[in-house]
JSON list of C-alpha atoms in Angstrom, two decimals:
[
{"chain": "H", "resi": 275, "resn": "MET", "atom": "CA", "xyz": [-47.77, -118.33, -45.06]},
{"chain": "H", "resi": 276, "resn": "ILE", "atom": "CA", "xyz": [-50.74, -117.28, -42.80]},
{"chain": "H", "resi": 277, "resn": "CYS", "atom": "CA", "xyz": [-50.06, -114.28, -41.29]},
{"chain": "H", "resi": 278, "resn": "ASP", "atom": "CA", "xyz": [-52.08, -111.95, -38.37]},
{"chain": "H", "resi": 279, "resn": "GLU", "atom": "CA", "xyz": [-54.39, -108.66, -39.42]},
{"chain": "H", "resi": 280, "resn": "PRO", "atom": "CA", "xyz": [-52.49, -105.59, -39.57]},
{"chain": "H", "resi": 281, "resn": "THR", "atom": "CA", "xyz": [-51.99, -104.12, -36.74]},
{"chain": "H", "resi": 282, "resn": "TRP", "atom": "CA", "xyz": [-53.11, -100.51, -38.64]},
{"chain": "H", "resi": 283, "resn": "LEU", "atom": "CA", "xyz": [-56.41, -101.70, -39.60]},
{"chain": "H", "resi": 284, "resn": "SER", "atom": "CA", "xyz": [-56.82, -102.94, -36.60]},
{"chain": "H", "resi": 285, "resn": "ARG", "atom": "CA", "xyz": [-56.90, -99.60, -34.97]},
{"chain": "H", "resi": 286, "resn": "ASP", "atom": "CA", "xyz": [-59.61, -99.02, -36.82]},
{"chain": "H", "resi": 287, "resn": "PRO", "atom": "CA", "xyz": [-61.70, -101.73, -38.42]},
{"chain": "H", "resi": 288, "resn": "LEU", "atom": "CA", "xyz": [-64.78, -99.90, -39.66]},
{"chain": "H", "resi": 289, "resn": "SER", "atom": "CA", "xyz": [-63.18, -97.09, -41.68]},
{"chain": "H", "resi": 290, "resn": "ARG", "atom": "CA", "xyz": [-59.84, -98.95, -43.24]},
{"chain": "H", "resi": 291, "resn": "LEU", "atom": "CA", "xyz": [-62.57, -101.80, -44.91]},
{"chain": "H", "resi": 292, "resn": "ARG", "atom": "CA", "xyz": [-65.37, -99.63, -46.05]},
{"chain": "H", "resi": 293, "resn": "ARG", "atom": "CA", "xyz": [-62.26, -97.64, -47.68]},
{"chain": "H", "resi": 294, "resn": "ILE", "atom": "CA", "xyz": [-60.40, -100.94, -48.54]},
{"chain": "H", "resi": 295, "resn": "VAL", "atom": "CA", "xyz": [-63.95, -102.27, -50.29]},
{"chain": "H", "resi": 296, "resn": "SER", "atom": "CA", "xyz": [-64.75, -98.95, -51.89]},
{"chain": "H", "resi": 297, "resn": "ARG", "atom": "CA", "xyz": [-61.15, -98.90, -54.00]},
{"chain": "H", "resi": 298, "resn": "ILE", "atom": "CA", "xyz": [-61.51, -102.59, -54.42]},
{"chain": "H", "resi": 299, "resn": "SER", "atom": "CA", "xyz": [-64.96, -101.92, -56.40]},
{"chain": "H", "resi": 300, "resn": "TRP", "atom": "CA", "xyz": [-63.29, -99.25, -58.45]},
{"chain": "H", "resi": 301, "resn": "GLN", "atom": "CA", "xyz": [-60.36, -100.88, -59.31]},
{"chain": "H", "resi": 302, "resn": "THR", "atom": "CA", "xyz": [-61.95, -104.64, -59.72]},
{"chain": "H", "resi": 303, "resn": "SER", "atom": "CA", "xyz": [-63.80, -102.17, -62.42]},
{"chain": "H", "resi": 304, "resn": "VAL", "atom": "CA", "xyz": [-60.35, -101.12, -64.66]},
{"chain": "H", "resi": 305, "resn": "ALA", "atom": "CA", "xyz": [-59.51, -104.61, -63.57]},
{"chain": "H", "resi": 306, "resn": "HIS", "atom": "CA", "xyz": [-61.70, -106.05, -65.76]},
{"chain": "H", "resi": 307, "resn": "LEU", "atom": "CA", "xyz": [-62.13, -103.09, -68.40]},
{"chain": "H", "resi": 308, "resn": "LEU", "atom": "CA", "xyz": [-58.22, -103.27, -69.55]},
{"chain": "H", "resi": 309, "resn": "SER", "atom": "CA", "xyz": [-57.80, -107.60, -69.38]},
{"chain": "H", "resi": 310, "resn": "GLY", "atom": "CA", "xyz": [-57.82, -109.62, -72.41]},
{"chain": "H", "resi": 311, "resn": "HIS", "atom": "CA", "xyz": [-60.83, -110.84, -71.63]},
{"chain": "H", "resi": 312, "resn": "THR", "atom": "CA", "xyz": [-63.61, -108.09, -72.06]},
{"chain": "H", "resi": 313, "resn": "SER", "atom": "CA", "xyz": [-65.97, -108.59, -74.73]},
{"chain": "H", "resi": 314, "resn": "GLY", "atom": "CA", "xyz": [-67.33, -105.45, -76.93]},
{"chain": "H", "resi": 315, "resn": "ASP", "atom": "CA", "xyz": [-70.92, -106.43, -76.04]},
{"chain": "H", "resi": 316, "resn": "VAL", "atom": "CA", "xyz": [-70.16, -105.53, -72.15]},
{"chain": "H", "resi": 317, "resn": "ARG", "atom": "CA", "xyz": [-71.09, -101.76, -71.24]},
{"chain": "H", "resi": 318, "resn": "PHE", "atom": "CA", "xyz": [-69.55, -100.21, -69.59]},
{"chain": "H", "resi": 319, "resn": "ALA", "atom": "CA", "xyz": [-72.28, -99.44, -66.95]},
{"chain": "H", "resi": 320, "resn": "ARG", "atom": "CA", "xyz": [-72.11, -103.86, -65.81]},
{"chain": "H", "resi": 321, "resn": "PHE", "atom": "CA", "xyz": [-68.43, -102.66, -64.12]},
{"chain": "H", "resi": 322, "resn": "TRP", "atom": "CA", "xyz": [-69.34, -100.01, -61.80]},
{"chain": "H", "resi": 323, "resn": "TYR", "atom": "CA", "xyz": [-71.11, -101.57, -58.93]},
{"chain": "H", "resi": 324, "resn": "PRO", "atom": "CA", "xyz": [-71.82, -99.35, -56.41]},
{"chain": "H", "resi": 325, "resn": "GLY", "atom": "CA", "xyz": [-73.39, -101.47, -53.78]},
{"chain": "H", "resi": 326, "resn": "ARG", "atom": "CA", "xyz": [-69.53, -102.40, -53.43]},
{"chain": "H", "resi": 327, "resn": "ALA", "atom": "CA", "xyz": [-68.35, -99.05, -52.63]},
{"chain": "H", "resi": 328, "resn": "SER", "atom": "CA", "xyz": [-69.78, -98.08, -48.98]},
{"chain": "H", "resi": 329, "resn": "LEU", "atom": "CA", "xyz": [-70.67, -100.32, -45.92]},
{"chain": "H", "resi": 330, "resn": "ARG", "atom": "CA", "xyz": [-73.43, -100.24, -43.36]},
{"chain": "H", "resi": 331, "resn": "LEU", "atom": "CA", "xyz": [-72.15, -98.88, -39.93]},
{"chain": "H", "resi": 332, "resn": "ASP", "atom": "CA", "xyz": [-75.44, -100.03, -38.83]},
{"chain": "H", "resi": 333, "resn": "GLY", "atom": "CA", "xyz": [-75.31, -103.42, -38.02]},
{"chain": "H", "resi": 334, "resn": "VAL", "atom": "CA", "xyz": [-76.93, -105.66, -35.10]},
{"chain": "H", "resi": 335, "resn": "GLY", "atom": "CA", "xyz": [-75.16, -107.66, -33.62]},
{"chain": "H", "resi": 336, "resn": "ARG", "atom": "CA", "xyz": [-76.56, -111.37, -34.51]},
{"chain": "H", "resi": 337, "resn": "VAL", "atom": "CA", "xyz": [-75.85, -115.17, -32.73]},
{"chain": "H", "resi": 338, "resn": "ASN", "atom": "CA", "xyz": [-73.40, -116.56, -34.78]},
{"chain": "H", "resi": 339, "resn": "ASP", "atom": "CA", "xyz": [-74.73, -120.58, -35.66]},
{"chain": "H", "resi": 340, "resn": "VAL", "atom": "CA", "xyz": [-71.05, -122.16, -35.25]},
{"chain": "H", "resi": 341, "resn": "THR", "atom": "CA", "xyz": [-71.69, -125.29, -36.07]},
{"chain": "H", "resi": 342, "resn": "SER", "atom": "CA", "xyz": [-72.48, -123.84, -40.00]},
{"chain": "H", "resi": 343, "resn": "ALA", "atom": "CA", "xyz": [-69.17, -122.43, -40.44]},
{"chain": "H", "resi": 344, "resn": "PHE", "atom": "CA", "xyz": [-67.63, -126.06, -38.99]},
{"chain": "H", "resi": 345, "resn": "GLU", "atom": "CA", "xyz": [-69.24, -127.97, -41.62]},
{"chain": "H", "resi": 346, "resn": "ALA", "atom": "CA", "xyz": [-68.10, -125.46, -44.51]},
{"chain": "H", "resi": 347, "resn": "GLU", "atom": "CA", "xyz": [-65.08, -125.86, -43.11]},
{"chain": "H", "resi": 348, "resn": "ASP", "atom": "CA", "xyz": [-65.17, -130.01, -43.51]},
{"chain": "H", "resi": 349, "resn": "LEU", "atom": "CA", "xyz": [-66.95, -129.35, -47.07]},
{"chain": "H", "resi": 350, "resn": "ALA", "atom": "CA", "xyz": [-64.64, -127.11, -48.22]},
{"chain": "H", "resi": 351, "resn": "GLU", "atom": "CA", "xyz": [-61.34, -129.58, -46.99]},
{"chain": "H", "resi": 352, "resn": "ALA", "atom": "CA", "xyz": [-62.99, -132.33, -48.31]},
{"chain": "H", "resi": 353, "resn": "MET", "atom": "CA", "xyz": [-63.48, -130.68, -52.05]},
{"chain": "H", "resi": 354, "resn": "LEU", "atom": "CA", "xyz": [-59.93, -128.50, -52.11]},
{"chain": "H", "resi": 355, "resn": "ALA", "atom": "CA", "xyz": [-57.23, -130.34, -50.01]},
{"chain": "H", "resi": 356, "resn": "VAL", "atom": "CA", "xyz": [-55.98, -132.49, -51.51]},
{"chain": "H", "resi": 357, "resn": "SER", "atom": "CA", "xyz": [-56.65, -132.07, -55.76]},
{"chain": "H", "resi": 358, "resn": "LEU", "atom": "CA", "xyz": [-56.08, -128.23, -55.18]},
{"chain": "H", "resi": 359, "resn": "PRO", "atom": "CA", "xyz": [-53.63, -127.90, -51.80]},
{"chain": "H", "resi": 360, "resn": "ARG", "atom": "CA", "xyz": [-52.85, -124.11, -53.04]},
{"chain": "H", "resi": 361, "resn": "ARG", "atom": "CA", "xyz": [-56.17, -123.07, -53.45]},
{"chain": "H", "resi": 362, "resn": "TRP", "atom": "CA", "xyz": [-56.62, -124.69, -49.79]},
{"chain": "H", "resi": 363, "resn": "ARG", "atom": "CA", "xyz": [-54.26, -122.57, -48.59]},
{"chain": "H", "resi": 364, "resn": "HIS", "atom": "CA", "xyz": [-55.94, -119.30, -49.91]},
{"chain": "H", "resi": 365, "resn": "VAL", "atom": "CA", "xyz": [-59.40, -120.36, -48.35]},
{"chain": "H", "resi": 366, "resn": "ARG", "atom": "CA", "xyz": [-58.10, -121.13, -44.88]},
{"chain": "H", "resi": 367, "resn": "SER", "atom": "CA", "xyz": [-57.09, -117.40, -44.81]},
{"chain": "H", "resi": 368, "resn": "VAL", "atom": "CA", "xyz": [-59.83, -116.11, -46.19]},
{"chain": "H", "resi": 369, "resn": "ALA", "atom": "CA", "xyz": [-61.61, -117.77, -44.06]},
{"chain": "H", "resi": 370, "resn": "ARG", "atom": "CA", "xyz": [-59.28, -116.92, -40.98]},
{"chain": "H", "resi": 371, "resn": "ARG", "atom": "CA", "xyz": [-59.76, -113.08, -41.66]},
{"chain": "H", "resi": 372, "resn": "ALA", "atom": "CA", "xyz": [-63.70, -113.48, -42.56]},
{"chain": "H", "resi": 373, "resn": "ARG", "atom": "CA", "xyz": [-63.55, -114.71, -38.46]},
{"chain": "H", "resi": 374, "resn": "TRP", "atom": "CA", "xyz": [-61.79, -111.51, -37.78]},
{"chain": "H", "resi": 375, "resn": "VAL", "atom": "CA", "xyz": [-64.02, -109.52, -39.90]},
{"chain": "H", "resi": 376, "resn": "ALA", "atom": "CA", "xyz": [-66.78, -110.91, -38.00]},
{"chain": "H", "resi": 377, "resn": "LYS", "atom": "CA", "xyz": [-66.15, -110.35, -34.88]},
{"chain": "H", "resi": 378, "resn": "GLN", "atom": "CA", "xyz": [-64.63, -106.91, -35.46]},
{"chain": "H", "resi": 379, "resn": "LEU", "atom": "CA", "xyz": [-68.69, -106.35, -36.97]},
{"chain": "H", "resi": 380, "resn": "SER", "atom": "CA", "xyz": [-71.10, -108.21, -35.33]},
{"chain": "H", "resi": 381, "resn": "LEU", "atom": "CA", "xyz": [-71.47, -109.96, -38.41]},
{"chain": "H", "resi": 382, "resn": "SER", "atom": "CA", "xyz": [-73.79, -113.45, -38.74]},
{"chain": "H", "resi": 383, "resn": "ASP", "atom": "CA", "xyz": [-71.32, -116.34, -39.53]},
{"chain": "H", "resi": 384, "resn": "ASP", "atom": "CA", "xyz": [-72.73, -116.69, -42.93]},
{"chain": "H", "resi": 385, "resn": "LEU", "atom": "CA", "xyz": [-69.69, -115.17, -43.75]},
{"chain": "H", "resi": 386, "resn": "VAL", "atom": "CA", "xyz": [-67.17, -117.26, -42.37]},
{"chain": "H", "resi": 387, "resn": "ALA", "atom": "CA", "xyz": [-68.98, -120.44, -43.79]},
{"chain": "H", "resi": 388, "resn": "ALA", "atom": "CA", "xyz": [-69.21, -118.17, -47.17]},
{"chain": "H", "resi": 389, "resn": "ALA", "atom": "CA", "xyz": [-65.41, -117.79, -46.73]},
{"chain": "H", "resi": 390, "resn": "TRP", "atom": "CA", "xyz": [-64.29, -121.22, -46.24]},
{"chain": "H", "resi": 391, "resn": "LEU", "atom": "CA", "xyz": [-66.88, -122.63, -49.49]},
{"chain": "H", "resi": 392, "resn": "HIS", "atom": "CA", "xyz": [-66.47, -119.40, -51.86]},
{"chain": "H", "resi": 393, "resn": "ASP", "atom": "CA", "xyz": [-63.67, -120.77, -54.06]},
{"chain": "H", "resi": 394, "resn": "ILE", "atom": "CA", "xyz": [-65.31, -124.46, -53.84]},
{"chain": "H", "resi": 395, "resn": "GLY", "atom": "CA", "xyz": [-66.72, -124.25, -57.93]},
{"chain": "H", "resi": 396, "resn": "TYR", "atom": "CA", "xyz": [-62.90, -124.80, -58.60]},
{"chain": "H", "resi": 397, "resn": "ALA", "atom": "CA", "xyz": [-63.13, -128.77, -57.50]},
{"chain": "H", "resi": 398, "resn": "PRO", "atom": "CA", "xyz": [-62.41, -130.66, -60.41]},
{"chain": "H", "resi": 399, "resn": "GLU", "atom": "CA", "xyz": [-65.58, -132.65, -60.22]},
{"chain": "H", "resi": 400, "resn": "LEU", "atom": "CA", "xyz": [-68.18, -129.30, -59.62]},
{"chain": "H", "resi": 401, "resn": "VAL", "atom": "CA", "xyz": [-66.40, -127.63, -62.99]},
{"chain": "H", "resi": 402, "resn": "VAL", "atom": "CA", "xyz": [-69.25, -127.44, -65.49]},
{"chain": "H", "resi": 403, "resn": "THR", "atom": "CA", "xyz": [-69.25, -123.72, -66.83]},
{"chain": "H", "resi": 404, "resn": "GLY", "atom": "CA", "xyz": [-65.38, -122.87, -65.70]},
{"chain": "H", "resi": 405, "resn": "PHE", "atom": "CA", "xyz": [-67.23, -119.62, -63.80]},
{"chain": "H", "resi": 406, "resn": "HIS", "atom": "CA", "xyz": [-66.18, -121.31, -60.59]},
{"chain": "H", "resi": 407, "resn": "PRO", "atom": "CA", "xyz": [-69.25, -118.74, -58.62]},
{"chain": "H", "resi": 408, "resn": "LEU", "atom": "CA", "xyz": [-71.72, -119.79, -60.07]},
{"chain": "H", "resi": 409, "resn": "ASP", "atom": "CA", "xyz": [-70.86, -123.91, -60.66]},
{"chain": "H", "resi": 410, "resn": "GLY", "atom": "CA", "xyz": [-69.91, -123.62, -57.29]},
{"chain": "H", "resi": 411, "resn": "ALA", "atom": "CA", "xyz": [-73.05, -122.09, -55.39]},
{"chain": "H", "resi": 412, "resn": "ARG", "atom": "CA", "xyz": [-75.27, -124.35, -57.68]},
{"chain": "H", "resi": 413, "resn": "TYR", "atom": "CA", "xyz": [-73.43, -128.05, -56.31]},
{"chain": "H", "resi": 414, "resn": "LEU", "atom": "CA", "xyz": [-73.79, -125.69, -52.72]},
{"chain": "H", "resi": 415, "resn": "ARG", "atom": "CA", "xyz": [-77.76, -125.41, -53.20]},
{"chain": "H", "resi": 416, "resn": "ARG", "atom": "CA", "xyz": [-78.24, -128.98, -54.18]},
{"chain": "H", "resi": 417, "resn": "GLU", "atom": "CA", "xyz": [-76.49, -130.09, -51.06]},
{"chain": "H", "resi": 418, "resn": "SER", "atom": "CA", "xyz": [-79.34, -127.70, -48.75]},
{"chain": "H", "resi": 419, "resn": "VAL", "atom": "CA", "xyz": [-76.81, -124.90, -47.69]},
{"chain": "H", "resi": 420, "resn": "ASP", "atom": "CA", "xyz": [-78.43, -121.79, -46.71]},
{"chain": "H", "resi": 421, "resn": "ALA", "atom": "CA", "xyz": [-79.75, -119.93, -49.15]},
{"chain": "H", "resi": 422, "resn": "PRO", "atom": "CA", "xyz": [-77.86, -116.62, -47.66]},
{"chain": "H", "resi": 423, "resn": "VAL", "atom": "CA", "xyz": [-74.42, -118.03, -47.77]},
{"chain": "H", "resi": 424, "resn": "VAL", "atom": "CA", "xyz": [-75.23, -120.13, -51.08]},
{"chain": "H", "resi": 425, "resn": "SER", "atom": "CA", "xyz": [-75.81, -116.02, -52.35]},
{"chain": "H", "resi": 426, "resn": "LEU", "atom": "CA", "xyz": [-72.31, -114.66, -50.96]},
{"chain": "H", "resi": 427, "resn": "VAL", "atom": "CA", "xyz": [-70.77, -117.56, -52.60]},
{"chain": "H", "resi": 428, "resn": "ALA", "atom": "CA", "xyz": [-72.38, -117.07, -56.32]},
{"chain": "H", "resi": 429, "resn": "TYR", "atom": "CA", "xyz": [-71.96, -112.92, -56.68]},
{"chain": "H", "resi": 430, "resn": "HIS", "atom": "CA", "xyz": [-68.31, -112.92, -54.23]},
{"chain": "H", "resi": 431, "resn": "SER", "atom": "CA", "xyz": [-66.08, -110.45, -55.01]},
{"chain": "H", "resi": 432, "resn": "CYS", "atom": "CA", "xyz": [-67.57, -108.97, -58.16]},
{"chain": "H", "resi": 433, "resn": "ALA", "atom": "CA", "xyz": [-68.70, -111.88, -59.71]},
{"chain": "H", "resi": 434, "resn": "GLN", "atom": "CA", "xyz": [-71.25, -110.38, -61.81]},
{"chain": "H", "resi": 435, "resn": "ILE", "atom": "CA", "xyz": [-68.98, -108.25, -63.82]},
{"chain": "H", "resi": 436, "resn": "GLU", "atom": "CA", "xyz": [-67.13, -111.79, -64.54]},
{"chain": "H", "resi": 437, "resn": "ALA", "atom": "CA", "xyz": [-70.38, -113.13, -65.08]},
{"chain": "H", "resi": 438, "resn": "ASP", "atom": "CA", "xyz": [-71.30, -110.53, -67.99]},
{"chain": "H", "resi": 439, "resn": "VAL", "atom": "CA", "xyz": [-67.92, -111.00, -69.72]},
{"chain": "H", "resi": 440, "resn": "ARG", "atom": "CA", "xyz": [-68.38, -114.75, -69.90]},
{"chain": "H", "resi": 441, "resn": "GLY", "atom": "CA", "xyz": [-72.20, -114.39, -71.60]},
{"chain": "H", "resi": 442, "resn": "LEU", "atom": "CA", "xyz": [-72.80, -116.65, -67.81]},
{"chain": "H", "resi": 443, "resn": "GLY", "atom": "CA", "xyz": [-75.06, -113.06, -66.33]},
{"chain": "H", "resi": 444, "resn": "ALA", "atom": "CA", "xyz": [-78.19, -113.20, -67.51]},
{"chain": "H", "resi": 445, "resn": "GLU", "atom": "CA", "xyz": [-77.95, -117.30, -65.58]},
{"chain": "H", "resi": 446, "resn": "LEU", "atom": "CA", "xyz": [-76.47, -116.14, -62.61]},
{"chain": "H", "resi": 447, "resn": "ARG", "atom": "CA", "xyz": [-79.32, -113.52, -62.29]},
{"chain": "H", "resi": 448, "resn": "ALA", "atom": "CA", "xyz": [-81.47, -115.13, -63.04]},
{"chain": "H", "resi": 449, "resn": "GLU", "atom": "CA", "xyz": [-80.57, -118.64, -60.39]},
{"chain": "H", "resi": 450, "resn": "PHE", "atom": "CA", "xyz": [-79.37, -117.17, -57.58]},
{"chain": "H", "resi": 451, "resn": "SER", "atom": "CA", "xyz": [-80.09, -113.22, -55.48]},
{"chain": "H", "resi": 452, "resn": "PRO", "atom": "CA", "xyz": [-77.49, -111.33, -54.89]},
{"chain": "H", "resi": 453, "resn": "ALA", "atom": "CA", "xyz": [-76.47, -111.87, -51.27]},
{"chain": "H", "resi": 454, "resn": "GLU", "atom": "CA", "xyz": [-77.34, -108.97, -48.13]},
{"chain": "H", "resi": 455, "resn": "SER", "atom": "CA", "xyz": [-74.64, -106.40, -49.27]},
{"chain": "H", "resi": 456, "resn": "LEU", "atom": "CA", "xyz": [-72.96, -105.99, -45.65]},
{"chain": "H", "resi": 457, "resn": "LEU", "atom": "CA", "xyz": [-71.42, -109.14, -46.32]},
{"chain": "H", "resi": 458, "resn": "SER", "atom": "CA", "xyz": [-70.56, -108.72, -49.52]},
{"chain": "H", "resi": 459, "resn": "ASP", "atom": "CA", "xyz": [-68.64, -106.74, -48.64]},
{"chain": "H", "resi": 460, "resn": "ALA", "atom": "CA", "xyz": [-66.91, -107.55, -45.85]},
{"chain": "H", "resi": 461, "resn": "LEU", "atom": "CA", "xyz": [-66.38, -110.96, -48.45]},
{"chain": "H", "resi": 462, "resn": "LEU", "atom": "CA", "xyz": [-65.15, -109.31, -50.73]},
{"chain": "H", "resi": 463, "resn": "TYR", "atom": "CA", "xyz": [-62.23, -107.81, -48.55]},
{"chain": "H", "resi": 464, "resn": "CYS", "atom": "CA", "xyz": [-62.02, -110.79, -47.06]},
{"chain": "H", "resi": 465, "resn": "ASP", "atom": "CA", "xyz": [-60.88, -112.85, -50.86]},
{"chain": "H", "resi": 466, "resn": "MET", "atom": "CA", "xyz": [-59.33, -109.82, -52.46]},
{"chain": "H", "resi": 467, "resn": "THR", "atom": "CA", "xyz": [-56.54, -108.99, -49.29]},
{"chain": "H", "resi": 468, "resn": "THR", "atom": "CA", "xyz": [-55.40, -112.47, -49.62]},
{"chain": "H", "resi": 469, "resn": "GLY", "atom": "CA", "xyz": [-53.21, -113.77, -51.80]},
{"chain": "H", "resi": 470, "resn": "PRO", "atom": "CA", "xyz": [-52.86, -117.70, -53.40]},
{"chain": "H", "resi": 471, "resn": "ASP", "atom": "CA", "xyz": [-50.52, -118.77, -50.52]},
{"chain": "H", "resi": 472, "resn": "GLY", "atom": "CA", "xyz": [-52.41, -117.29, -47.85]},
{"chain": "H", "resi": 473, "resn": "ASP", "atom": "CA", "xyz": [-50.37, -114.50, -47.30]},
{"chain": "H", "resi": 474, "resn": "TYR", "atom": "CA", "xyz": [-51.81, -110.70, -46.93]},
{"chain": "H", "resi": 475, "resn": "VAL", "atom": "CA", "xyz": [-51.51, -109.07, -50.11]},
{"chain": "H", "resi": 476, "resn": "ARG", "atom": "CA", "xyz": [-52.66, -105.59, -51.00]},
{"chain": "H", "resi": 477, "resn": "PRO", "atom": "CA", "xyz": [-55.57, -105.19, -53.32]},
{"chain": "H", "resi": 478, "resn": "ALA", "atom": "CA", "xyz": [-53.95, -103.37, -56.28]},
{"chain": "H", "resi": 479, "resn": "ASP", "atom": "CA", "xyz": [-51.50, -106.59, -55.90]},
{"chain": "H", "resi": 480, "resn": "ARG", "atom": "CA", "xyz": [-53.97, -108.77, -55.88]},
{"chain": "H", "resi": 481, "resn": "LEU", "atom": "CA", "xyz": [-55.77, -107.68, -58.83]},
{"chain": "H", "resi": 482, "resn": "VAL", "atom": "CA", "xyz": [-52.81, -108.45, -60.77]},
{"chain": "H", "resi": 483, "resn": "GLU", "atom": "CA", "xyz": [-52.27, -111.88, -59.81]},
{"chain": "H", "resi": 484, "resn": "ILE", "atom": "CA", "xyz": [-55.95, -112.79, -60.66]},
{"chain": "H", "resi": 485, "resn": "ARG", "atom": "CA", "xyz": [-55.71, -111.08, -64.18]}
]
């Protein structure tokens, strides 16, 4: 089921989104610290990412490049819809939520394109490292996708935390620059409030699921 935006969010989107992003950032850090994937040589400092804790509210409206979002949708569908239908349901809802957020905050259409493409690294033919943000971003770079979108995919949903845990942090940082903070925060919200079947979920429940 792909559900509508919750009414409590639409009443005050800026403050609600900022609060959710801050909470997700902290909970993601704790979840990784408590998970079985945490290795002893990962420094605690890396698990707190201040850039996720606040949204800038001084964004200026931009003209959306609708074509790029449509192209991103087509590419994601080609890579995921048949081989990973459940993942595709999740991606569709993340993109739908991203369109809503982009409209509410007057954000670049890069957010919507990245939402369509954020999990493309799960496609079986793209798996190299097994870390989908990096595998996906490398593929998109080869396909000459715009750099801001590639960066959003590479770093989506605090990917730098898991990259460090997996020993891939240096590669991620060497190959890709972090995305714009506001767009990263918005994509984080969209991903972490969308369940594996495309339904709306609380961030805490989503964290339990992805662990």
